[in-house]
């Protein structure tokens, strides 16, 4: 059964190619295999005495001293080399907690928890894409409602801050060129205004 999930074929212009590496996108075993694959990293971090949390292939290491942090970075690099895995340079941040950081779509800082700017930007891009493709307003609203439920699932709305280091709120307005019909092409504008 496991072999059936790992072995797959892809059609490329009528020619079937046997894919021998990686896991199929959407494979039900993918989360399990992904979680187990980095178990050596979990074990190594447990030995170091740093705060470490991981969700699939995203993790955070917090260390009380620079020395412990360097030790954790060295251990992480060793495990990644042993597993033949590369760290994504854009997703790697090493710095002070006071600067704040993104993790799983949220913004963590000494002043609290909020939505990461990148998360909001991605949502606005998705809404714009739906709008540009003529999606009905009900579909756009349904997408936004699902996104908002996800946001509220990880953070108290009373404590919600949309962007770090400022008190802003996001206003999204859909505008249509004069004479265009519903579902036609238009523009998505986003404005950040002081609350």
Coordinates of C-alpha atoms in Angstrom, one line a residue:
X1 CA 0.0 0.0 0.0
X2 CA 2.8 2.4 0.9
X3 CA 4.5 1.7 -2.4
X4 CA 1.3 2.6 -4.2
X5 CA 1.4 6.1 -2.7
X6 CA 5.0 6.6 -3.3
X7 CA 5.1 5.4 -6.9
X8 CA 3.2 7.5 -9.4
X9 CA 3.1 8.5 -13.0
X10 CA 2.8 11.9 -14.6
X11 CA 1.5 12.5 -18.2
X12 CA 3.6 14.9 -20.2
X13 CA 2.0 15.4 -23.7
X14 CA 0.9 11.8 -23.8
X15 CA 4.1 10.3 -22.5
X16 CA 3.9 8.8 -19.1
X17 CA 6.9 9.4 -16.8
X18 CA 7.6 7.3 -13.7
X19 CA 8.2 9.6 -10.7
X20 CA 10.6 7.9 -8.3
X21 CA 11.4 10.7 -5.8
X22 CA 9.2 12.7 -3.4
X23 CA 5.7 12.3 -2.2
X24 CA 2.6 13.1 -4.3
X25 CA 1.0 16.4 -3.6
X26 CA -2.2 15.8 -1.5
X27 CA -1.1 12.3 -0.5
X28 CA -2.7 11.4 2.8
X29 CA 0.6 10.0 4.0
X30 CA 2.4 13.3 3.3
X31 CA 1.8 14.9 6.8
X32 CA 2.8 11.7 8.6
X33 CA 6.0 11.2 6.6
X34 CA 6.8 14.9 6.8
X35 CA 6.4 14.9 10.6
X36 CA 8.5 11.7 11.0
X37 CA 11.3 12.8 8.6
X38 CA 12.5 15.6 10.9
X39 CA 12.2 13.5 14.1
X40 CA 16.1 13.5 14.4
X41 CA 15.9 17.3 14.6
X42 CA 13.4 17.0 17.4
X43 CA 15.6 14.6 19.3
X44 CA 18.7 16.7 18.9
X45 CA 16.9 19.9 20.1
X46 CA 15.6 18.1 23.2
X47 CA 19.2 17.6 24.2
X48 CA 20.1 21.2 24.0
X49 CA 17.8 22.8 26.5
X50 CA 16.5 25.5 24.2
X51 CA 12.8 26.3 23.5
X52 CA 12.0 24.5 20.3
X53 CA 8.6 24.0 18.5
X54 CA 8.0 22.5 15.1
X55 CA 5.0 22.1 12.8
X56 CA 5.9 19.9 9.8
X57 CA 8.9 21.7 8.2
X58 CA 8.6 25.0 10.0
X59 CA 10.2 25.5 13.4
X60 CA 11.3 28.1 15.9
X61 CA 14.3 27.8 18.3
X62 CA 14.5 30.3 21.1
X63 CA 17.7 30.4 23.2
X64 CA 18.4 32.5 26.4
X65 CA 22.0 33.2 25.4
X66 CA 24.0 33.7 22.2
X67 CA 26.2 30.7 23.0
X68 CA 23.1 28.4 23.3
X69 CA 21.7 29.8 20.1
X70 CA 25.0 29.2 18.2
X71 CA 25.0 25.6 19.6
X72 CA 21.4 25.1 18.3
X73 CA 22.3 26.5 14.9
X74 CA 25.3 24.2 14.6
X75 CA 23.2 21.2 15.7
X76 CA 20.4 22.2 13.2
X77 CA 22.9 22.4 10.3
X78 CA 24.4 19.0 11.2
X79 CA 21.0 17.3 11.3
X80 CA 20.0 19.0 8.0
X81 CA 23.2 17.8 6.4
X82 CA 22.7 14.3 7.7
X83 CA 19.2 14.3 6.2
X84 CA 20.4 15.9 3.0
X85 CA 17.8 18.7 3.4
X86 CA 18.4 22.4 2.6
X87 CA 17.1 25.3 4.6
X88 CA 15.1 27.9 2.6
X89 CA 17.1 31.1 2.8
X90 CA 14.1 33.4 2.7
X91 CA 12.4 31.4 5.5
X92 CA 15.4 31.4 7.8
X93 CA 15.6 34.2 10.3
X94 CA 18.2 34.5 13.0
X95 CA 17.9 37.5 15.3
X96 CA 16.6 39.0 18.5
X97 CA 13.1 38.3 19.6
X98 CA 12.6 42.0 20.1
X99 CA 12.7 42.3 16.3
X100 CA 9.7 40.0 16.0
X101 CA 9.3 37.1 13.6
X102 CA 6.8 35.3 11.4
X103 CA 5.7 31.7 12.2
X104 CA 2.9 29.8 10.6
X105 CA 1.2 33.0 9.3
X106 CA 1.3 34.9 12.6
X107 CA 3.6 37.7 13.8
X108 CA 5.3 37.1 17.2
X109 CA 6.9 40.0 19.1
X110 CA 7.5 41.3 22.6
X111 CA 4.4 43.4 22.2
X112 CA 2.1 40.5 21.4
X113 CA 0.7 38.2 18.7
X114 CA -0.7 39.4 15.4
X115 CA -1.2 38.4 11.8
X116 CA 1.9 38.5 9.7
X117 CA 2.0 41.1 7.0
X118 CA 2.9 38.4 4.5
X119 CA -0.3 36.5 5.5
X120 CA -2.5 39.6 4.8
X121 CA -0.7 40.4 1.6
X122 CA -1.2 36.8 0.4
X123 CA -5.0 37.0 1.2
X124 CA -5.3 40.3 -0.7
X125 CA -3.5 38.7 -3.7
X126 CA -5.9 35.7 -3.6
X127 CA -8.9 38.0 -3.4
X128 CA -7.6 40.0 -6.3
X129 CA -7.0 36.9 -8.3
X130 CA -10.5 35.6 -7.7
X131 CA -12.0 39.0 -8.6
X132 CA -9.9 39.3 -11.8
X133 CA -11.1 35.9 -12.9
X134 CA -14.7 37.0 -12.5
X135 CA -15.6 35.0 -9.4
X136 CA -19.0 35.8 -8.0
X137 CA -18.9 38.0 -4.9
X138 CA -20.3 35.2 -2.9
X139 CA -17.2 33.1 -3.6
X140 CA -14.9 35.9 -2.7
X141 CA -16.8 36.5 0.5
X142 CA -16.7 32.8 1.3
X143 CA -12.9 32.8 0.8
X144 CA -12.5 35.8 3.1
X145 CA -14.7 34.2 5.8
X146 CA -12.7 31.0 5.7
X147 CA -9.5 33.0 6.0
X148 CA -10.9 35.1 8.9
X149 CA -12.0 31.9 10.7
X150 CA -8.4 30.6 10.3
X151 CA -7.1 33.9 11.7
X152 CA -9.4 33.8 14.7
X153 CA -8.5 30.2 15.3
X154 CA -5.0 31.1 16.3
X155 CA -5.5 34.5 18.0
X156 CA -8.0 36.2 20.2
X157 CA -9.8 38.9 18.1
X158 CA -9.6 41.2 21.2
X159 CA -5.8 41.0 21.0
X160 CA -5.6 41.1 17.2
X161 CA -3.0 43.3 15.5
X162 CA -2.9 43.2 11.7
X163 CA 0.6 44.6 11.2
X164 CA 3.6 44.7 13.5
X165 CA 4.8 48.1 14.9
X166 CA 1.7 50.0 14.0
X167 CA -2.0 50.4 14.7
X168 CA -3.5 49.9 11.3
X169 CA -6.5 48.2 9.9
X170 CA -6.8 46.8 6.4
X171 CA -9.6 48.1 4.2
X172 CA -10.2 46.2 1.0
X173 CA -12.3 47.9 -1.6
X174 CA -13.3 46.4 -4.9
X175 CA -13.7 49.0 -7.7
X176 CA -15.0 48.4 -11.1
X177 CA -14.3 50.5 -14.2
X178 CA -17.4 52.6 -15.2
X179 CA -19.8 50.5 -17.4
X180 CA -18.3 47.1 -16.4
X181 CA -20.6 44.3 -15.5
X182 CA -20.5 42.2 -12.3
X183 CA -18.0 39.5 -12.8
X184 CA -16.1 41.6 -15.3
X185 CA -12.5 42.7 -14.9
X186 CA -11.8 45.4 -12.4
X187 CA -9.2 46.5 -10.0
X188 CA -8.6 45.5 -6.4
X189 CA -7.4 48.3 -4.2
X190 CA -6.1 47.9 -0.7
X191 CA -5.6 50.8 1.6
X192 CA -4.0 50.8 5.0
X193 CA -5.4 53.5 7.2
X194 CA -4.7 54.5 10.8
X195 CA -7.3 53.1 13.1

